[in-house]
Amino acid sequence: MRTYLKHIKRATAAGAVILAAASLQPASAFAAPAPQPTGSPQTRVVGGTRAAQGEFPFMVRLSMGCGGALYTKDVVLTAAHCVDGSGPNTSVTATGGAVDLQDSKAVTVKSTEILQAPGYNGKGKDWALIKLAKPIDQPTLKIAENDTFNNGDFQIAGWGADKEGGAQQRYLLKATVPFVDDATCQQAYGSSLTPGEEICAGKLTTGGVDTCQGDSGGPMFRKDDAGAWLQVGIVSWGEGCARPGKPGVYTEVSTFAADIKKAAAGLGG
Ligand code: ARG
């Protein structure tokens, strides 16, 4: 409840609906929807459609109800608000290698250690690393080391809710969202936004496409000039999901790239 209380504190004037809607808490329940036939893209969920098996092989689902990405084969990059602190920790299970969480080919591995971003207090700095007991043998996702690619259209993906208050998903969903600049995002969120540490994305005028509860910690990514996937964001927060005028807010990975690299090198194992 720590982050939730923090959020209440910083959104006092905003009203109870917003407080609940913009909570940083990860989702907890997992309810599988009925399997759907492939080949008929659904535009229900935050504008999402199903990802193909192997399309985003670095995606992992974390047992506390968050997403993450393989930074190395045995280190997951996720959100600080998805974890409780730093130190030895065997309580998290990461599931990788499958878009269907119930696929018999899905690989599950336990955590050994967690590193929450130093100085994290619920505003900005929303990143954390989870060391795994053994590697998940899938391609990893490079992180952006400068702001060159902090623009354009971004890919988002996750097993989180398909709409505000919606159920967690059995199958990985994906969508594309355009970059929203800091000034515009500040018009939506005022001082709740930490522009140097956060990057916004979403369909500002129409809404309809967004990450949502349970997607937290997952990557926002795009292609670099060589056509390789590059992580530019970490799902962090937003007011509700996919509301017009309320873009999704993501940890700005390039700001923390050096810290992440150093922290990953310092994990035990
Ligand atoms: N805080 C949420 C989580 O823990 C993610 C919310 C993202 N919201 C958004 N509108 N993009 O899963």
CSV table of C-alpha atoms and ligand atoms in Angstrom, one decimal:
chain,number,residue,atom,x,y,z
A,1,MET,CA,0.0,0.0,0.0
A,2,ARG,CA,3.0,2.3,0.2
A,3,THR,CA,2.9,3.6,-3.3
A,4,TYR,CA,-0.9,3.9,-3.2
A,5,LEU,CA,-0.6,6.1,-0.1
A,6,LYS,CA,2.1,8.1,-1.7
A,7,HIS,CA,-0.1,8.6,-4.7
A,8,ILE,CA,-3.0,9.7,-2.5
A,9,LYS,CA,-0.7,12.3,-1.0
A,10,ARG,CA,0.3,13.8,-4.2
A,11,ALA,CA,-3.1,13.8,-5.8
A,12,THR,CA,-5.1,15.2,-2.9
A,13,ALA,CA,-6.9,17.8,-4.9
A,14,ALA,CA,-7.7,15.4,-7.7
A,15,GLY,CA,-10.6,13.4,-6.1
A,16,ALA,CA,-11.2,9.8,-5.2
A,17,VAL,CA,-11.9,8.6,-8.8
A,18,ILE,CA,-8.6,9.8,-10.0
A,19,LEU,CA,-6.8,8.4,-6.9
A,20,ALA,CA,-8.0,4.9,-7.7
A,21,ALA,CA,-7.5,5.3,-11.4
A,22,ALA,CA,-4.0,6.5,-11.3
A,23,SER,CA,-2.8,4.1,-8.7
A,24,LEU,CA,0.7,2.7,-9.2
A,25,GLN,CA,-0.3,-0.6,-7.6
A,26,PRO,CA,0.2,-3.7,-9.8
A,27,ALA,CA,-2.8,-5.9,-10.5
A,28,SER,CA,-3.0,-9.0,-8.5
A,29,ALA,CA,-5.8,-11.3,-9.8
A,30,PHE,CA,-5.4,-13.4,-12.9
A,31,ALA,CA,-8.5,-14.4,-14.7
A,32,ALA,CA,-8.1,-16.1,-18.1
A,33,PRO,CA,-10.6,-14.9,-20.7
A,34,ALA,CA,-12.0,-17.5,-23.1
A,35,PRO,CA,-9.5,-18.3,-25.8
A,36,GLN,CA,-10.3,-16.4,-29.0
A,37,PRO,CA,-9.7,-17.5,-32.5
A,38,THR,CA,-6.6,-15.9,-34.0
A,39,GLY,CA,-7.0,-14.0,-37.3
A,40,SER,CA,-9.6,-11.7,-36.0
A,41,PRO,CA,-7.8,-8.8,-34.4
A,42,GLN,CA,-9.7,-7.5,-31.4
A,43,THR,CA,-9.9,-3.8,-30.8
A,44,ARG,CA,-11.5,-4.2,-27.3
A,45,VAL,CA,-8.6,-3.9,-24.9
A,46,VAL,CA,-6.6,-0.7,-24.7
A,47,GLY,CA,-6.7,-1.1,-28.5
A,48,GLY,CA,-4.7,-4.2,-28.3
A,49,THR,CA,-4.4,-7.3,-30.5
A,50,ARG,CA,-2.7,-10.6,-29.8
A,51,ALA,CA,1.0,-10.9,-30.1
A,52,ALA,CA,2.3,-13.8,-32.2
A,53,GLN,CA,4.4,-16.5,-30.5
A,54,GLY,CA,8.0,-15.4,-30.6
A,55,GLU,CA,7.2,-11.8,-31.7
A,56,PHE,CA,8.4,-10.2,-28.5
A,57,PRO,CA,10.5,-13.0,-27.0
A,58,PHE,CA,12.0,-10.8,-24.3
A,59,MET,CA,8.6,-10.3,-22.6
A,60,VAL,CA,8.1,-11.8,-19.2
A,61,ARG,CA,5.1,-12.0,-16.8
A,62,LEU,CA,5.9,-11.6,-13.1
A,63,SER,CA,4.0,-13.3,-10.4
A,64,MET,CA,3.1,-10.2,-8.5
A,65,GLY,CA,1.0,-9.1,-11.5
A,66,CYS,CA,3.5,-7.1,-13.5
A,67,GLY,CA,5.3,-7.3,-16.8
A,68,GLY,CA,9.1,-7.1,-17.4
A,69,ALA,CA,11.7,-7.5,-20.1
A,70,LEU,CA,14.8,-9.6,-20.3
A,71,TYR,CA,17.7,-7.2,-19.9
A,72,THR,CA,20.0,-10.2,-19.9
A,73,LYS,CA,18.9,-13.8,-19.9
A,74,ASP,CA,18.8,-13.9,-16.1
A,75,VAL,CA,18.0,-10.3,-15.3
A,76,VAL,CA,14.5,-8.8,-15.7
A,77,LEU,CA,14.0,-5.0,-16.0
A,78,THR,CA,10.7,-4.0,-14.4
A,79,ALA,CA,9.1,-1.1,-12.4
A,80,ALA,CA,10.1,-0.1,-8.9
A,81,HIS,CA,6.5,0.1,-7.9
A,82,CYS,CA,6.2,-3.7,-8.7
A,83,VAL,CA,8.6,-4.7,-6.0
A,84,ASP,CA,8.9,-4.1,-2.2
A,85,GLY,CA,12.6,-3.1,-1.8
A,86,SER,CA,16.1,-4.5,-2.4
A,87,GLY,CA,17.9,-7.6,-1.3
A,88,PRO,CA,17.8,-11.3,-1.5
A,89,ASN,CA,14.3,-12.4,-2.6
A,90,THR,CA,13.0,-15.7,-3.8
A,91,SER,CA,9.3,-14.7,-3.8
A,92,VAL,CA,8.9,-13.7,-7.5
A,93,THR,CA,8.3,-16.1,-10.4
A,94,ALA,CA,9.0,-15.0,-13.9
A,95,THR,CA,7.2,-16.7,-16.8
A,96,GLY,CA,8.8,-16.4,-20.3
A,97,GLY,CA,9.0,-18.0,-23.6
A,98,ALA,CA,5.3,-18.0,-24.4
A,99,VAL,CA,2.5,-15.6,-25.3
A,100,ASP,CA,0.1,-18.0,-23.6
A,101,LEU,CA,0.8,-18.1,-19.9
A,102,GLN,CA,-0.7,-21.6,-19.8
A,103,ASP,CA,1.4,-22.9,-22.6
A,104,SER,CA,3.3,-26.1,-21.6
A,105,LYS,CA,6.4,-24.5,-23.3
A,106,ALA,CA,6.3,-21.5,-21.0
A,107,VAL,CA,9.4,-21.4,-18.7
A,108,THR,CA,9.0,-20.3,-15.1
A,109,VAL,CA,12.0,-19.3,-13.0
A,110,LYS,CA,12.2,-17.9,-9.5
A,111,SER,CA,14.0,-14.7,-8.4
A,112,THR,CA,17.1,-14.7,-6.2
A,113,GLU,CA,17.6,-11.0,-5.7
A,114,ILE,CA,15.8,-7.7,-6.3
A,115,LEU,CA,17.2,-4.2,-6.8
A,116,GLN,CA,14.8,-1.4,-6.5
A,117,ALA,CA,16.0,1.9,-8.0
A,118,PRO,CA,18.0,3.8,-5.4
A,119,GLY,CA,16.0,6.8,-4.1
A,120,TYR,CA,12.7,5.5,-5.3
A,121,ASN,CA,9.9,7.2,-3.4
A,122,GLY,CA,6.9,6.8,-5.6
A,123,LYS,CA,7.6,9.7,-7.9
A,124,GLY,CA,9.9,9.1,-10.9
A,125,LYS,CA,12.7,6.5,-10.8
A,126,ASP,CA,10.3,3.7,-11.4
A,127,TRP,CA,12.7,0.9,-12.4
A,128,ALA,CA,13.9,-2.2,-10.7
A,129,LEU,CA,15.9,-5.3,-11.6
A,130,ILE,CA,15.1,-8.9,-10.7
A,131,LYS,CA,17.9,-11.5,-10.8
A,132,LEU,CA,16.7,-15.0,-11.8
A,133,ALA,CA,17.8,-18.3,-10.4
A,134,LYS,CA,18.6,-19.5,-13.9
A,135,PRO,CA,18.6,-17.9,-17.4
A,136,ILE,CA,15.5,-17.8,-19.6
A,137,ASP,CA,16.9,-18.8,-23.0
A,138,GLN,CA,15.3,-16.1,-25.1
A,139,PRO,CA,16.6,-13.0,-26.9
A,140,THR,CA,17.0,-10.0,-24.6
A,141,LEU,CA,15.9,-6.4,-25.2
A,142,LYS,CA,18.5,-3.6,-25.5
A,143,ILE,CA,17.8,-0.4,-23.6
A,144,ALA,CA,18.1,3.1,-25.0
A,145,GLU,CA,21.3,4.7,-23.8
A,146,ASN,CA,20.4,8.2,-25.1
A,147,ASP,CA,17.3,10.1,-26.2
A,148,THR,CA,17.8,9.6,-29.9
A,149,PHE,CA,14.8,7.2,-30.1
A,150,ASN,CA,12.5,8.9,-27.5
A,151,ASN,CA,10.1,9.9,-30.3
A,152,GLY,CA,7.9,8.4,-33.0
A,153,ASP,CA,5.6,5.4,-32.5
A,154,PHE,CA,6.2,2.9,-29.7
A,155,GLN,CA,5.2,-0.7,-29.2
A,156,ILE,CA,3.6,-1.7,-25.9
A,157,ALA,CA,2.8,-5.2,-24.8
A,158,GLY,CA,1.5,-7.0,-21.7
A,159,TRP,CA,-0.9,-9.4,-19.9
A,160,GLY,CA,-2.6,-6.6,-18.0
A,161,ALA,CA,-6.2,-5.5,-18.0
A,162,ASP,CA,-7.9,-5.1,-21.3
A,163,LYS,CA,-9.8,-2.0,-20.1
A,164,GLU,CA,-10.1,0.0,-16.9
A,165,GLY,CA,-11.2,-2.5,-14.2
A,166,GLY,CA,-10.8,-5.3,-16.7
A,167,ALA,CA,-9.3,-8.8,-16.2
A,168,GLN,CA,-5.7,-9.8,-16.5
A,169,GLN,CA,-5.0,-11.6,-19.7
A,170,ARG,CA,-3.9,-15.2,-20.5
A,171,TYR,CA,-2.5,-14.2,-23.9
A,172,LEU,CA,0.0,-11.4,-24.5
A,173,LEU,CA,-1.6,-8.3,-26.1
A,174,LYS,CA,0.2,-5.6,-28.1
A,175,ALA,CA,-0.5,-2.1,-29.4
A,176,THR,CA,1.2,0.9,-30.9
A,177,VAL,CA,1.1,4.3,-29.2
A,178,PRO,CA,2.6,7.7,-30.4
A,179,PHE,CA,5.1,9.7,-28.4
A,180,VAL,CA,3.6,12.6,-26.4
A,181,ASP,CA,6.0,15.5,-25.6
A,182,ASP,CA,6.7,16.6,-22.0
A,183,ALA,CA,4.9,20.0,-22.3
A,184,THR,CA,1.7,18.3,-23.6
A,185,CYS,CA,2.0,15.6,-21.0
A,186,GLN,CA,2.4,18.2,-18.3
A,187,GLN,CA,-0.9,19.8,-19.4
A,188,ALA,CA,-2.5,16.4,-18.5
A,189,TYR,CA,-0.7,15.7,-15.3
A,190,GLY,CA,0.9,18.9,-14.0
A,191,SER,CA,3.5,18.4,-11.3
A,192,SER,CA,2.7,14.7,-10.9
A,193,LEU,CA,4.9,14.3,-14.0
A,194,THR,CA,8.6,14.2,-13.6
A,195,PRO,CA,9.6,15.2,-17.2
A,196,GLY,CA,13.3,14.3,-17.0
A,197,GLU,CA,12.5,10.8,-15.7
A,198,GLU,CA,9.3,10.0,-17.5
A,199,ILE,CA,8.2,9.8,-21.1
A,200,CYS,CA,4.6,9.8,-22.2
A,201,ALA,CA,2.7,8.1,-25.0
A,202,GLY,CA,-0.8,7.7,-26.1
A,203,LYS,CA,-3.5,8.8,-28.6
A,204,LEU,CA,-4.2,12.1,-27.0
A,205,THR,CA,-7.3,13.2,-28.8
A,206,THR,CA,-9.1,9.9,-29.2
A,207,GLY,CA,-7.7,7.7,-26.4
A,208,GLY,CA,-8.5,4.1,-26.9
A,209,VAL,CA,-5.0,2.6,-26.9
A,210,ASP,CA,-2.9,2.3,-23.8
A,211,THR,CA,-1.3,0.0,-21.2
A,212,CYS,CA,-3.3,-0.6,-18.1
A,213,GLN,CA,-3.2,-2.2,-14.6
A,214,GLY,CA,-1.0,-5.3,-14.7
A,215,ASP,CA,1.1,-4.1,-17.6
A,216,SER,CA,3.3,-2.2,-15.2
A,217,GLY,CA,7.0,-3.0,-15.4
A,218,GLY,CA,6.7,-4.1,-19.0
A,219,PRO,CA,8.7,-2.4,-21.8
A,220,MET,CA,7.7,0.3,-24.2
A,221,PHE,CA,10.0,-0.1,-27.3
A,222,ARG,CA,10.6,0.7,-30.9
A,223,LYS,CA,13.0,-0.1,-33.6
A,224,ASP,CA,16.5,1.5,-33.8
A,225,ASP,CA,18.1,2.5,-37.1
A,226,ALA,CA,19.4,-1.0,-37.6
A,227,GLY,CA,15.8,-2.4,-37.2
A,228,ALA,CA,16.5,-3.9,-33.8
A,229,TRP,CA,14.0,-3.5,-30.9
A,230,LEU,CA,15.1,-0.9,-28.3
A,231,GLN,CA,13.5,-0.3,-25.0
A,232,VAL,CA,12.7,3.4,-24.4
A,233,GLY,CA,10.2,3.1,-21.5
A,234,ILE,CA,8.9,1.0,-18.6
A,235,VAL,CA,5.1,1.0,-18.0
A,236,SER,CA,4.5,3.1,-14.9
A,237,TRP,CA,1.2,4.9,-14.5
A,238,GLY,CA,-1.6,6.9,-16.0
A,239,GLU,CA,-5.0,8.3,-15.0
A,240,GLY,CA,-7.3,5.4,-15.8
A,241,CYS,CA,-6.5,3.7,-19.1
A,242,ALA,CA,-6.8,4.9,-22.6
A,243,ARG,CA,-8.7,8.0,-21.7
A,244,PRO,CA,-8.6,10.9,-24.2
A,245,GLY,CA,-6.2,13.6,-22.9
A,246,LYS,CA,-4.6,11.2,-20.4
A,247,PRO,CA,-1.5,9.5,-22.0
A,248,GLY,CA,0.3,6.6,-20.4
A,249,VAL,CA,3.4,7.5,-18.4
A,250,TYR,CA,6.5,5.4,-18.7
A,251,THR,CA,9.9,5.5,-17.0
A,252,GLU,CA,12.4,7.2,-19.4
A,253,VAL,CA,14.9,4.4,-19.8
A,254,SER,CA,17.6,6.5,-21.4
A,255,THR,CA,17.7,8.7,-18.2
A,256,PHE,CA,18.6,5.6,-16.1
A,257,ALA,CA,20.5,3.5,-18.6
A,258,ALA,CA,23.9,4.0,-17.0
A,259,ASP,CA,22.4,3.3,-13.5
A,260,ILE,CA,20.6,0.2,-14.8
A,261,LYS,CA,23.8,-1.1,-16.4
A,262,LYS,CA,25.8,-0.6,-13.3
A,263,ALA,CA,23.1,-2.1,-11.0
A,264,ALA,CA,22.8,-5.2,-13.3
A,265,ALA,CA,26.6,-5.7,-13.1
A,266,GLY,CA,26.4,-5.5,-9.3
A,267,LEU,CA,23.7,-8.2,-8.9
A,268,GLY,CA,24.9,-11.3,-7.1
A,269,GLY,CA,25.0,-14.6,-8.8
B,1,ARG,N1,0.3,1.2,-12.6
B,1,ARG,C1,-0.2,0.2,-13.4
B,1,ARG,C2,0.3,-1.2,-13.0
B,1,ARG,O1,0.8,-1.3,-11.9
B,1,ARG,C3,0.1,0.6,-14.9
B,1,ARG,C4,-0.8,1.6,-15.3
B,1,ARG,C5,-0.6,2.1,-16.7
B,1,ARG,N2,-1.6,3.0,-17.0
B,1,ARG,C6,-1.7,3.7,-18.1
B,1,ARG,N3,-2.8,4.4,-18.3
B,1,ARG,N4,-0.9,3.6,-19.1
B,1,ARG,O2,0.1,-2.1,-13.7
